Structure formats: structure tokens, C-alpha cells
Amino acid sequence: MSLWIVNGKVWDNETKELQTLHIRIENKQIAELTAELPDTGSAEVIDAQGKLVSAGLIDMHVHLRDPGFEYKEDIETGTLAAAKGGFTTIACMPNTRPVTDTPDTVKYILNKAKDKGAVKVLPYAAITKNELGRELTDFAALKEAGAIGFTDDGVGVQNAQMMKDAMALAHSLGMPIIAHCEDDSLVVGAAVTDGKFARENGLKGIPNESEAIHVGRDVLLAEATGVHYHVCHVSTEQSVRLIRLAKQVGIQVTAEVCPHHLILSDEDIPSLDANWKMNPPLRSPRDVQAVIEGIEDGTIDIIVTDHAPHSAEEKARGMLLAPFGITGFETAFPLMYTKFVKTGKWSLGFLLERMTSEPARVFGLSSGRLEAGAPADLTLIDLVNEREVDPQSFVSKGKNTPFGGWKLQGWPVLTIVDGTVAWSE
Ligand SMILES: NC(=O)N[C@@H](CC(=O)O)C(=O)O
Ligand SMILES: [Zn+2]
């Protein structure tokens, strides 16, 4: 059974323009891209009507909350929200309950994603048992079960020797270490960054060094062990500086940044509303500028959402008591498109690369490219119509976003995974 997507606009990296192309999908793969309007015969046809057709978006940092916190999100709702946001592949974090630290839990996620998931799910496994930082998990068995990398995301690995041992072991298995960088001794009970908002509200702040000190430690450990070391949700100027330096001397480090850290600073926080609380926190305008420069010069490789759904009841506990995290799937592309492409700062191609081919390169995935032979994972995006963000209309169980009411362009309207429609308006 073949499927044609006709009249789509595809970004052409040679001419740096959109070009009308017709795409044939066969056996879950992209079979052909052609500028000539084809004779589609008996094939199924989707008319893109001039919408952007991109390789499916890839999100390498998400929380699906399944198993254990299904009241926040589950694999079914989370993957559908991802599909609605234009994502076709997502990598989920192991801070579940139980923590994803055994082959059984990895297999549970893979099986449920296969049965009920709208998009491709790649599970990470924990570095340490229960993410407690005391004892390494069984990396070889977790890899065998299907884990794609190791991380204690949600918390930093506090002990340097533990991290070094983890890196050496991961390296021996050809696996990456993905690090949530946070030194607990420098944080102690703060909810927002150490800056203007904290001062004005008499709050304790999370200092930039609590993140950067782990980045600095870990690039040295990565150099010593040779592992592929990936830094999660970079938020500070100091981290960008350290990653830039590490790349300059040839250390195998990659990094990610979230839309909220590229768009919002602590000075934008309107009140003690916990929809503005996430970890790492919104930093100063100077840090925002530094992470933008970091992605522009290649220091930071990819954009991820850090989709972190929580219940309304949990977020209603207020800035100090609510859990950290905001939802990301259903706003990420429109936010990035409106703020960076519509304003002329970036080309559309630059943004698409950071959400498709670059994550594929960093993590060795076969998707992320619109070319014959690639998996038929595609996203159709309406670049014209403006819409307002309405959290209550999210497919995700998590409505916790600071972007409610924002008027944005660049809305995904149809998502295809392995040649099958995973989401359509
Ligand atoms: N980012 C967050 O604010 N929260 C994440 C944990 C994490 O990604 O560190 C969560 O699991 O809720
Ligand atoms: Zn994290």
C-alpha cells in the first residue's frame, strides 16, 4: 500500500527556500521525493495544501510518568500529546515509579509504547539504582533490554567517582551518559533562580554554579573515560562556556536546551505561580542570551522539551511546594518558530535541523531526515495561521505551562509515524 503526500513545502538546504515536493511512502519508508506532480494511481493521497512537510520532530528529553505516576501522564496520553506537537520519536526519562532501573521496567515501557503509543518511544535507564546515587544499575542488561542511554534525570549524580565509573562502563558498552547537572549542596530548598525575582520576593535562589559545577566536573570525567557525555537542559552562561571549551579541546560532549530557557527569563515570572517553576529554573536575561548564542554557534546541539507534566492539584501548592516542571510537547514548535524564525533570527532550516537531523546525529538514530530510504516519520506544519495557546485543550494530562494565552504560528496539523497517521486535526 503506497501513500502520497502531495503539494507539501519542503525546506531546501541548498537554496535556503521552501520548495513544493510530492512524497511517496512505501513499506514504512520514504520511497521518493519529486517535484513533478505524480500520477498517484490507486495510492492513498494526502494533500498537504502548501503546508510545511518536515521530517518528524525528535524530542530526546521527555517525562511520560509511566509506570507509577499515571495521574500526571501515561504512555498513551503522553505519546498522543507528542504526536499532536509534531514529534514522531521521543526519549523518555527514568524517574518513574519504580525508577526505570531494571530490564523489566524498560521492557514494560517498550511494550506499552508498542501497544498504545502514538509515536516511537526510546527509553533511557537510570545510572544508579532508584536514582539514589549509591549503586550503579546493570548497564549491560539494561542495554540488552532496549535502553538507549543512562541518566539519573531529575537529580544529579553527586559523587564524582560514581559518575566516573558510570562513564567508563557506558563507554565500554558504546552507550552515552545523559546528565542532569545539579550539585545538591548548592541548592538547598530553592524554587527559582538566584536573581531578581528571588530577591524581590524574598526567596532563596538556585545559583548558576549548581548546574555548571557538574558540567565542569563531568567534561573532565568524559575526557578521562572517552564516553559520549550529553548535558541535559542547559540553562546558564557558565555551562555554555564550559561546553564550548570542552568541544574546542575535542571532548566528546553534546548538549540540549529547552524552548523555555531560550525564551523566558526570571524577570518574566509574573507571580508566585508554579506554572513558572521548573528545574533548571528560568535564569537571568544574560543567561538566556548565552544559551541562544550557544545554540547558534553549535555549542548546544539540539532542542528538547523536557515535557514534565504534573497535576493541577500539585501545581496549586504554590511556588515553594509544587514540583518542578512544565509541559512542552504541544507548544514547542510554535514557540520556537514564532520567536526565532518569524522574527528573522534563524532560518526555518536551522530550527528544523535542531529538532530533527541533529538529535538523530547526536544519538545515532535512522530518522530525522526527509530522504528516500529514511523511515516514513513526517510532520505537516501550518506556518500561516495564528492560534492562542489554550492549556485546557492539551491532549497531555498536564496543563502546567507558562505559555497559556500566547499567540503563536507554526502549528503541527498532521503527524505520520512509519507511514501511518498518528495525529491529525
Ligand atoms: N525539569 C523539571 O522541572 N522536572 C523534571 C525533572 C527534570 O527534568 O530534571 C520532572 O521529572 O518533573
Ligand atoms: Zn533534569
GROMACS .gro file of C-alpha atoms and ligand atoms in nm:
model
  438
    1MET     CA    1   0.000   0.000   0.000
    2SER     CA    2   0.155   0.328  -0.100
    3LEU     CA    3   0.076   0.675   0.028
    4TRP     CA    4   0.142   1.004  -0.149
    5ILE     CA    5   0.175   1.333   0.034
    6VAL     CA    6   0.131   1.585  -0.244
    7ASN     CA    7   0.179   1.962  -0.255
    8GLY     CA    8   0.395   1.986   0.055
    9LYS     CA    9   0.655   2.257   0.104
   10VAL     CA   10   0.993   2.115   0.194
   11TRP     CA   11   1.290   2.315   0.320
   12ASP     CA   12   1.573   2.302   0.067
   13ASN     CA   13   1.911   2.341   0.230
   14GLU     CA   14   2.084   2.430  -0.098
   15THR     CA   15   1.859   2.719  -0.198
   16LYS     CA   16   1.758   2.803   0.161
   17GLU     CA   17   1.398   2.821   0.046
   18LEU     CA   18   1.079   2.620   0.059
   19GLN     CA   19   1.021   2.402  -0.244
   20THR     CA   20   0.700   2.223  -0.343
   21LEU     CA   21   0.758   1.847  -0.339
   22HIS     CA   22   0.549   1.531  -0.352
   23ILE     CA   23   0.648   1.241  -0.132
   24ARG     CA   24   0.574   0.874  -0.181
   25ILE     CA   25   0.571   0.641   0.118
   26GLU     CA   26   0.606   0.267   0.076
   27ASN     CA   27   0.657  -0.004   0.339
   28LYS     CA   28   0.703   0.241   0.627
   29GLN     CA   29   0.976   0.422   0.436
   30ILE     CA   30   1.010   0.734   0.228
   31ALA     CA   31   1.034   0.591  -0.123
   32GLU     CA   32   1.058   0.902  -0.338
   33LEU     CA   33   1.054   1.283  -0.334
   34THR     CA   34   0.967   1.451  -0.661
   35ALA     CA   35   0.894   1.800  -0.791
   36GLU     CA   36   0.673   1.662  -1.073
   37LEU     CA   37   0.308   1.618  -0.980
   38PRO     CA   38   0.284   1.237  -0.988
   39ASP     CA   39   0.020   1.000  -1.123
   40THR     CA   40  -0.089   0.867  -0.786
   41GLY     CA   41  -0.293   0.582  -0.937
   42SER     CA   42  -0.466   0.376  -0.671
   43ALA     CA   43  -0.245   0.504  -0.389
   44GLU     CA   44  -0.384   0.680  -0.085
   45VAL     CA   45  -0.327   1.056  -0.114
   46ILE     CA   46  -0.288   1.329   0.147
   47ASP     CA   47  -0.296   1.681   0.004
   48ALA     CA   48  -0.065   1.898   0.216
   49GLN     CA   49  -0.208   2.211   0.050
   50GLY     CA   50   0.115   2.403   0.074
   51LYS     CA   51   0.187   2.324   0.436
   52LEU     CA   52   0.542   2.260   0.552
   53VAL     CA   53   0.642   1.894   0.539
   54SER     CA   54   0.930   1.816   0.773
   55ALA     CA   55   1.098   1.501   0.891
   56GLY     CA   56   0.914   1.408   1.212
   57LEU     CA   57   1.036   1.609   1.511
   58ILE     CA   58   1.254   1.427   1.764
   59ASP     CA   59   1.248   1.505   2.138
   60MET     CA   60   1.530   1.348   2.337
   61HIS     CA   61   1.415   1.461   2.684
   62VAL     CA   62   1.061   1.386   2.798
   63HIS     CA   63   0.879   1.254   3.104
   64LEU     CA   64   0.596   1.010   3.030
   65ARG     CA   65   0.539   0.932   3.403
   66ASP     CA   66   0.454   0.571   3.324
   67PRO     CA   67   0.488   0.347   3.524
   68GLY     CA   68   0.381   0.489   3.856
   69PHE     CA   69   0.263   0.845   3.807
   70GLU     CA   70  -0.017   0.785   3.558
   71TYR     CA   71  -0.225   1.057   3.721
   72LYS     CA   72   0.026   1.307   3.573
   73GLU     CA   73   0.061   1.137   3.231
   74ASP     CA   74   0.078   0.790   3.082
   75ILE     CA   75   0.233   0.641   2.772
   76GLU     CA   76  -0.093   0.671   2.577
   77THR     CA   77  -0.167   1.037   2.657
   78GLY     CA   78   0.198   1.140   2.652
   79THR     CA   79   0.271   0.992   2.311
   80LEU     CA   80  -0.053   1.137   2.168
   81ALA     CA   81   0.043   1.481   2.301
   82ALA     CA   82   0.384   1.430   2.139
   83ALA     CA   83   0.222   1.339   1.806
   84LYS     CA   84   0.000   1.647   1.831
   85GLY     CA   85   0.314   1.855   1.883
   86GLY     CA   86   0.465   1.711   1.564
   87PHE     CA   87   0.704   1.467   1.735
   88THR     CA   88   0.750   1.118   1.592
   89THR     CA   89   1.029   0.994   1.819
   90ILE     CA   90   1.070   1.075   2.188
   91ALA     CA   91   1.316   0.956   2.453
   92CYS     CA   92   1.168   0.914   2.800
   93MET     CA   93   1.337   0.971   3.133
   94PRO     CA   94   1.368   0.701   3.400
   95ASN     CA   95   1.235   0.896   3.701
   96THR     CA   96   0.925   0.678   3.704
   97ARG     CA   97   0.794   0.462   3.992
   98PRO     CA   98   0.956   0.216   4.001
   99VAL     CA   99   1.254   0.400   3.860
  100THR     CA  100   1.348   0.259   3.519
  101ASP     CA  101   1.647   0.074   3.662
  102THR     CA  102   1.570  -0.287   3.565
  103PRO     CA  103   1.528  -0.464   3.229
  104ASP     CA  104   1.167  -0.542   3.325
  105THR     CA  105   1.071  -0.176   3.351
  106VAL     CA  106   1.250  -0.094   3.024
  107LYS     CA  107   1.054  -0.374   2.858
  108TYR     CA  108   0.727  -0.258   3.017
  109ILE     CA  109   0.777   0.087   2.860
  110LEU     CA  110   0.873  -0.053   2.520
  111ASN     CA  111   0.578  -0.297   2.516
  112LYS     CA  112   0.321  -0.042   2.627
  113ALA     CA  113   0.456   0.210   2.377
  114LYS     CA  114   0.425  -0.051   2.103
  115ASP     CA  115   0.066  -0.136   2.204
  116LYS     CA  116  -0.072   0.204   2.295
  117GLY     CA  117   0.186   0.461   2.187
  118ALA     CA  118   0.120   0.706   1.904
  119VAL     CA  119   0.492   0.768   1.839
  120LYS     CA  120   0.826   0.589   1.874
  121VAL     CA  121   0.946   0.575   2.234
  122LEU     CA  122   1.312   0.531   2.326
  123PRO     CA  123   1.364   0.465   2.697
  124TYR     CA  124   1.659   0.583   2.900
  125ALA     CA  125   1.757   0.378   3.204
  126ALA     CA  126   1.885   0.506   3.536
  127ILE     CA  127   2.257   0.537   3.614
  128THR     CA  128   2.206   0.439   3.978
  129LYS     CA  129   1.950   0.213   4.144
  130ASN     CA  130   1.639   0.411   4.235
  131GLU     CA  131   1.833   0.723   4.121
  132LEU     CA  132   1.977   0.736   4.472
  133GLY     CA  133   2.338   0.780   4.362
  134ARG     CA  134   2.462   0.484   4.568
  135GLU     CA  135   2.494   0.185   4.337
  136LEU     CA  136   2.521   0.153   3.959
  137THR     CA  137   2.245  -0.028   3.772
  138ASP     CA  138   2.320  -0.325   3.543
  139PHE     CA  139   2.412  -0.127   3.229
  140ALA     CA  140   2.470  -0.433   3.007
  141ALA     CA  141   2.132  -0.587   3.095
  142LEU     CA  142   1.953  -0.254   3.053
  143LYS     CA  143   2.114  -0.202   2.712
  144GLU     CA  144   2.012  -0.554   2.615
  145ALA     CA  145   1.653  -0.476   2.720
  146GLY     CA  146   1.647  -0.172   2.490
  147ALA     CA  147   1.763   0.129   2.691
  148ILE     CA  148   1.935   0.388   2.468
  149GLY     CA  149   2.143   0.566   2.733
  150PHE     CA  150   2.187   0.621   3.104
  151THR     CA  151   2.072   0.913   3.316
  152ASP     CA  152   1.951   0.992   3.667
  153ASP     CA  153   1.747   1.282   3.528
  154GLY     CA  154   1.556   1.467   3.796
  155VAL     CA  155   1.865   1.460   4.016
  156GLY     CA  156   2.238   1.500   3.963
  157VAL     CA  157   2.486   1.220   4.036
  158GLN     CA  158   2.653   1.378   4.338
  159ASN     CA  159   2.957   1.154   4.370
  160ALA     CA  160   3.236   1.209   4.115
  161GLN     CA  161   3.375   0.855   4.144
  162MET     CA  162   3.026   0.715   4.086
  163MET     CA  163   2.992   0.929   3.773
  164LYS     CA  164   3.338   0.829   3.650
  165ASP     CA  165   3.259   0.459   3.699
  166ALA     CA  166   2.928   0.507   3.515
  167MET     CA  167   3.104   0.678   3.225
  168ALA     CA  168   3.371   0.411   3.199
  169LEU     CA  169   3.108   0.136   3.197
  170ALA     CA  170   2.884   0.317   2.948
  171HIS     CA  171   3.183   0.380   2.721
  172SER     CA  172   3.275   0.011   2.724
  173LEU     CA  173   2.921  -0.065   2.603
  174GLY     CA  174   2.917   0.214   2.342
  175MET     CA  175   2.639   0.395   2.529
  176PRO     CA  176   2.600   0.765   2.620
  177ILE     CA  177   2.567   0.924   2.964
  178ILE     CA  178   2.295   1.190   2.977
  179ALA     CA  179   2.339   1.421   3.274
  180HIS     CA  180   2.102   1.628   3.483
  181CYS     CA  181   2.364   1.867   3.618
  182GLU     CA  182   2.291   1.982   3.971
  183ASP     CA  183   2.503   1.995   4.284
  184ASP     CA  184   2.268   1.939   4.576
  185SER     CA  185   2.491   2.115   4.829
  186LEU     CA  186   2.449   2.441   4.637
  187VAL     CA  187   2.073   2.424   4.601
  188VAL     CA  188   1.901   2.350   4.934
  189GLY     CA  189   1.533   2.411   4.904
  190ALA     CA  190   1.510   2.687   4.646
  191ALA     CA  191   1.240   2.710   4.378
  192VAL     CA  192   1.363   2.984   4.144
  193THR     CA  193   1.698   3.112   4.020
  194ASP     CA  194   1.921   3.322   4.242
  195GLY     CA  195   1.834   3.656   4.080
  196LYS     CA  196   1.594   3.947   4.051
  197PHE     CA  197   1.270   3.754   4.107
  198ALA     CA  198   1.409   3.571   4.411
  199ARG     CA  199   1.537   3.897   4.566
  200GLU     CA  200   1.214   4.086   4.504
  201ASN     CA  201   1.009   3.807   4.657
  202GLY     CA  202   1.241   3.732   4.946
  203LEU     CA  203   1.311   3.380   4.821
  204LYS     CA  204   1.621   3.167   4.834
  205GLY     CA  205   1.766   3.116   4.488
  206ILE     CA  206   1.922   2.831   4.287
  207PRO     CA  207   2.266   2.961   4.183
  208ASN     CA  208   2.407   2.912   3.833
  209GLU     CA  209   2.706   2.724   3.975
  210SER     CA  210   2.486   2.441   4.098
  211GLU     CA  211   2.444   2.342   3.732
  212ALA     CA  212   2.779   2.449   3.588
  213ILE     CA  213   2.990   2.282   3.857
  214HIS     CA  214   2.861   1.943   3.738
  215VAL     CA  215   2.919   2.035   3.373
  216GLY     CA  216   3.279   2.126   3.456
  217ARG     CA  217   3.337   1.811   3.660
  218ASP     CA  218   3.173   1.587   3.402
  219VAL     CA  219   3.352   1.713   3.091
  220LEU     CA  220   3.678   1.631   3.271
  221LEU     CA  221   3.546   1.285   3.356
  222ALA     CA  222   3.427   1.243   2.996
  223GLU     CA  223   3.775   1.333   2.877
  224ALA     CA  224   3.926   1.078   3.113
  225THR     CA  225   3.687   0.799   3.015
  226GLY     CA  226   3.619   0.877   2.647
  227VAL     CA  227   3.241   0.841   2.689
  228HIS     CA  228   2.982   1.033   2.486
  229TYR     CA  229   2.858   1.276   2.750
  230HIS     CA  230   2.534   1.467   2.689
  231VAL     CA  231   2.430   1.764   2.906
  232CYS     CA  232   2.058   1.798   2.982
  233HIS     CA  233   1.860   2.125   2.972
  234VAL     CA  234   2.149   2.376   2.970
  235SER     CA  235   2.037   2.700   3.136
  236THR     CA  236   2.341   2.903   3.236
  237GLU     CA  237   2.609   3.116   3.075
  238GLN     CA  238   2.874   2.926   3.274
  239SER     CA  239   2.761   2.587   3.142
  240VAL     CA  240   2.768   2.715   2.783
  241ARG     CA  241   3.121   2.846   2.837
  242LEU     CA  242   3.240   2.511   2.977
  243ILE     CA  243   3.078   2.304   2.699
  244ARG     CA  244   3.226   2.535   2.434
  245LEU     CA  245   3.572   2.491   2.582
  246ALA     CA  246   3.527   2.114   2.613
  247LYS     CA  247   3.426   2.088   2.246
  248GLN     CA  248   3.725   2.302   2.145
  249VAL     CA  249   3.966   2.055   2.303
  250GLY     CA  250   3.792   1.756   2.146
  251ILE     CA  251   3.599   1.613   2.439
  252GLN     CA  252   3.300   1.410   2.319
  253VAL     CA  253   3.029   1.630   2.469
  254THR     CA  254   2.687   1.724   2.331
  255ALA     CA  255   2.413   1.937   2.484
  256GLU     CA  256   2.046   2.029   2.472
  257VAL     CA  257   1.837   2.335   2.557
  258CYS     CA  258   1.462   2.380   2.613
  259PRO     CA  259   1.236   2.640   2.448
  260HIS     CA  260   1.155   2.798   2.786
  261HIS     CA  261   1.522   2.864   2.862
  262LEU     CA  262   1.564   3.025   2.518
  263ILE     CA  263   1.254   3.244   2.553
  264LEU     CA  264   1.189   3.330   2.919
  265SER     CA  265   1.400   3.474   3.200
  266ASP     CA  266   1.326   3.505   3.572
  267GLU     CA  267   1.224   3.864   3.502
  268ASP     CA  268   0.924   3.735   3.307
  269ILE     CA  269   0.779   3.545   3.605
  270PRO     CA  270   0.456   3.732   3.683
  271SER     CA  271   0.377   3.599   4.030
  272LEU     CA  272   0.436   3.306   4.263
  273ASP     CA  273   0.251   3.087   4.010
  274ALA     CA  274   0.407   2.737   4.000
  275ASN     CA  275   0.347   2.710   3.625
  276TRP     CA  276   0.670   2.910   3.608
  277LYS     CA  277   0.859   2.661   3.822
  278MET     CA  278   1.089   2.415   3.652
  279ASN     CA  279   1.433   2.266   3.703
  280PRO     CA  280   1.666   2.416   3.599
  281PRO     CA  281   1.481   2.738   3.674
  282LEU     CA  282   1.431   3.034   3.441
  283ARG     CA  283   1.761   3.222   3.463
  284SER     CA  284   1.866   3.583   3.406
  285PRO     CA  285   1.830   3.763   3.069
  286ARG     CA  286   2.207   3.732   3.036
  287ASP     CA  287   2.184   3.352   3.064
  288VAL     CA  288   1.904   3.348   2.805
  289GLN     CA  289   2.134   3.538   2.568
  290ALA     CA  290   2.416   3.292   2.640
  291VAL     CA  291   2.210   2.979   2.563
  292ILE     CA  292   2.085   3.143   2.242
  293GLU     CA  293   2.446   3.211   2.141
  294GLY     CA  294   2.529   2.854   2.246
  295ILE     CA  295   2.282   2.701   2.007
  296GLU     CA  296   2.366   2.948   1.732
  297ASP     CA  297   2.738   2.863   1.736
  298GLY     CA  298   2.687   2.486   1.775
  299THR     CA  299   2.796   2.462   2.139
  300ILE     CA  300   2.446   2.336   2.215
  301ASP     CA  301   2.339   2.074   1.963
  302ILE     CA  302   1.966   2.017   1.999
  303ILE     CA  303   1.632   2.146   2.128
  304VAL     CA  304   1.429   1.927   2.366
  305THR     CA  305   1.105   1.998   2.551
  306ASP     CA  306   1.174   1.840   2.894
  307HIS     CA  307   0.796   1.774   2.883
  308ALA     CA  308   0.727   1.743   3.258
  309PRO     CA  309   0.354   1.710   3.326
  310HIS     CA  310   0.216   1.746   3.679
  311SER     CA  311  -0.140   1.751   3.809
  312ALA     CA  312  -0.330   2.076   3.864
  313GLU     CA  313  -0.357   1.989   4.232
  314GLU     CA  314   0.023   1.955   4.262
  315LYS     CA  315   0.086   2.284   4.085
  316ALA     CA  316  -0.175   2.458   4.303
  317ARG     CA  317   0.053   2.400   4.604
  318GLY     CA  318   0.235   2.719   4.503
  319MET     CA  319   0.585   2.819   4.400
  320LEU     CA  320   0.764   2.677   4.703
  321LEU     CA  321   0.582   2.345   4.743
  322ALA     CA  322   0.480   2.245   4.390
  323PRO     CA  323   0.700   2.001   4.196
  324PHE     CA  324   0.937   2.137   3.928
  325GLY     CA  325   0.841   2.104   3.561
  326ILE     CA  326   0.626   2.229   3.275
  327THR     CA  327   0.460   2.052   2.982
  328GLY     CA  328   0.625   2.100   2.647
  329PHE     CA  329   0.503   1.885   2.359
  330GLU     CA  330   0.209   2.093   2.244
  331THR     CA  331   0.383   2.431   2.238
  332ALA     CA  332   0.748   2.362   2.149
  333PHE     CA  333   0.749   2.403   1.773
  334PRO     CA  334   0.509   2.701   1.756
  335LEU     CA  335   0.712   2.878   2.028
  336MET     CA  336   1.043   2.824   1.851
  337TYR     CA  337   0.901   2.910   1.509
  338THR     CA  338   0.729   3.227   1.627
  339LYS     CA  339   1.017   3.353   1.842
  340PHE     CA  340   1.316   3.264   1.624
  341VAL     CA  341   1.204   3.208   1.263
  342LYS     CA  342   0.918   3.458   1.222
  343THR     CA  343   1.140   3.726   1.375
  344GLY     CA  344   1.411   3.655   1.116
  345LYS     CA  345   1.674   3.547   1.369
  346TRP     CA  346   1.702   3.192   1.235
  347SER     CA  347   1.623   3.024   0.907
  348LEU     CA  348   1.349   2.763   0.915
  349GLY     CA  349   1.614   2.509   0.818
  350PHE     CA  350   1.828   2.592   1.120
  351LEU     CA  351   1.536   2.535   1.356
  352LEU     CA  352   1.425   2.213   1.184
  353GLU     CA  353   1.777   2.068   1.200
  354ARG     CA  354   1.792   2.121   1.575
  355MET     CA  355   1.465   1.931   1.616
  356THR     CA  356   1.522   1.654   1.356
  357SER     CA  357   1.857   1.572   1.197
  358GLU     CA  358   2.076   1.697   1.485
  359PRO     CA  359   1.910   1.485   1.756
  360ALA     CA  360   1.933   1.193   1.511
  361ARG     CA  361   2.304   1.259   1.462
  362VAL     CA  362   2.378   1.302   1.833
  363PHE     CA  363   2.201   0.979   1.929
  364GLY     CA  364   2.265   0.774   1.613
  365LEU     CA  365   1.901   0.742   1.502
  366SER     CA  366   1.794   0.646   1.149
  367SER     CA  367   1.509   0.901   1.141
  368GLY     CA  368   1.532   1.281   1.127
  369ARG     CA  369   1.583   1.315   0.751
  370LEU     CA  370   1.347   1.364   0.461
  371GLU     CA  371   1.512   1.139   0.205
  372ALA     CA  372   1.446   0.819   0.016
  373GLY     CA  373   1.515   0.518   0.236
  374ALA     CA  374   1.452   0.701   0.564
  375PRO     CA  375   1.171   0.589   0.798
  376ALA     CA  376   0.836   0.745   0.696
  377ASP     CA  377   0.816   0.973   1.000
  378LEU     CA  378   0.682   1.310   0.886
  379THR     CA  379   0.515   1.618   1.023
  380LEU     CA  380   0.291   1.865   0.840
  381ILE     CA  381   0.300   2.214   0.986
  382ASP     CA  382   0.076   2.514   0.922
  383LEU     CA  383   0.315   2.811   0.911
  384VAL     CA  384   0.044   3.069   0.849
  385ASN     CA  385  -0.247   3.058   1.089
  386GLU     CA  386  -0.205   3.214   1.431
  387ARG     CA  387  -0.363   3.043   1.732
  388GLU     CA  388  -0.371   3.105   2.101
  389VAL     CA  389  -0.224   2.851   2.346
  390ASP     CA  390  -0.511   2.701   2.545
  391PRO     CA  391  -0.375   2.462   2.811
  392GLN     CA  392  -0.721   2.316   2.871
  393SER     CA  393  -0.720   2.189   2.511
  394PHE     CA  394  -0.393   1.997   2.561
  395VAL     CA  395  -0.407   1.625   2.493
  396SER     CA  396  -0.147   1.584   2.770
  397LYS     CA  397  -0.287   1.531   3.119
  398GLY     CA  398  -0.050   1.808   3.226
  399LYS     CA  399  -0.189   2.158   3.172
  400ASN     CA  400   0.106   2.315   3.354
  401THR     CA  401   0.254   2.574   3.119
  402PRO     CA  402   0.357   2.938   3.150
  403PHE     CA  403   0.262   2.993   2.784
  404GLY     CA  404  -0.119   2.993   2.818
  405GLY     CA  405  -0.272   3.274   2.610
  406TRP     CA  406   0.036   3.322   2.389
  407LYS     CA  407  -0.049   3.379   2.023
  408LEU     CA  408   0.172   3.164   1.805
  409GLN     CA  409   0.224   3.044   1.449
  410GLY     CA  410   0.375   2.718   1.326
  411TRP     CA  411   0.118   2.464   1.443
  412PRO     CA  412   0.168   2.095   1.355
  413VAL     CA  413  -0.151   1.964   1.191
  414LEU     CA  414  -0.070   1.608   1.082
  415THR     CA  415   0.187   1.361   1.210
  416ILE     CA  416   0.286   1.040   1.035
  417VAL     CA  417   0.482   0.762   1.206
  418ASP     CA  418   0.610   0.470   0.998
  419GLY     CA  419   0.376   0.570   0.716
  420THR     CA  420   0.064   0.576   0.933
  421VAL     CA  421  -0.124   0.885   1.057
  422ALA     CA  422  -0.052   0.918   1.430
  423TRP     CA  423  -0.226   1.251   1.475
  424SER     CA  424  -0.449   1.460   1.253
  425GLU     CA  425  -0.655   1.767   1.329
  426LIG     N1  426   1.254   1.952   3.459
  426LIG     C1  427   1.176   1.953   3.564
  426LIG     O1  428   1.146   2.059   3.617
  426LIG     N2  429   1.125   1.839   3.615
  426LIG     C2  430   1.151   1.706   3.570
  426LIG     C3  431   1.284   1.653   3.612
  426LIG     C4  432   1.398   1.701   3.530
  426LIG     O2  433   1.394   1.701   3.405
  426LIG     O3  434   1.502   1.736   3.587
  426LIG     C5  435   1.039   1.619   3.623
  426LIG     O4  436   1.053   1.496   3.624
  426LIG     O5  437   0.934   1.672   3.659
  427ZN      ZN  438   1.651   1.715   3.451
   0.00000   0.00000   0.00000
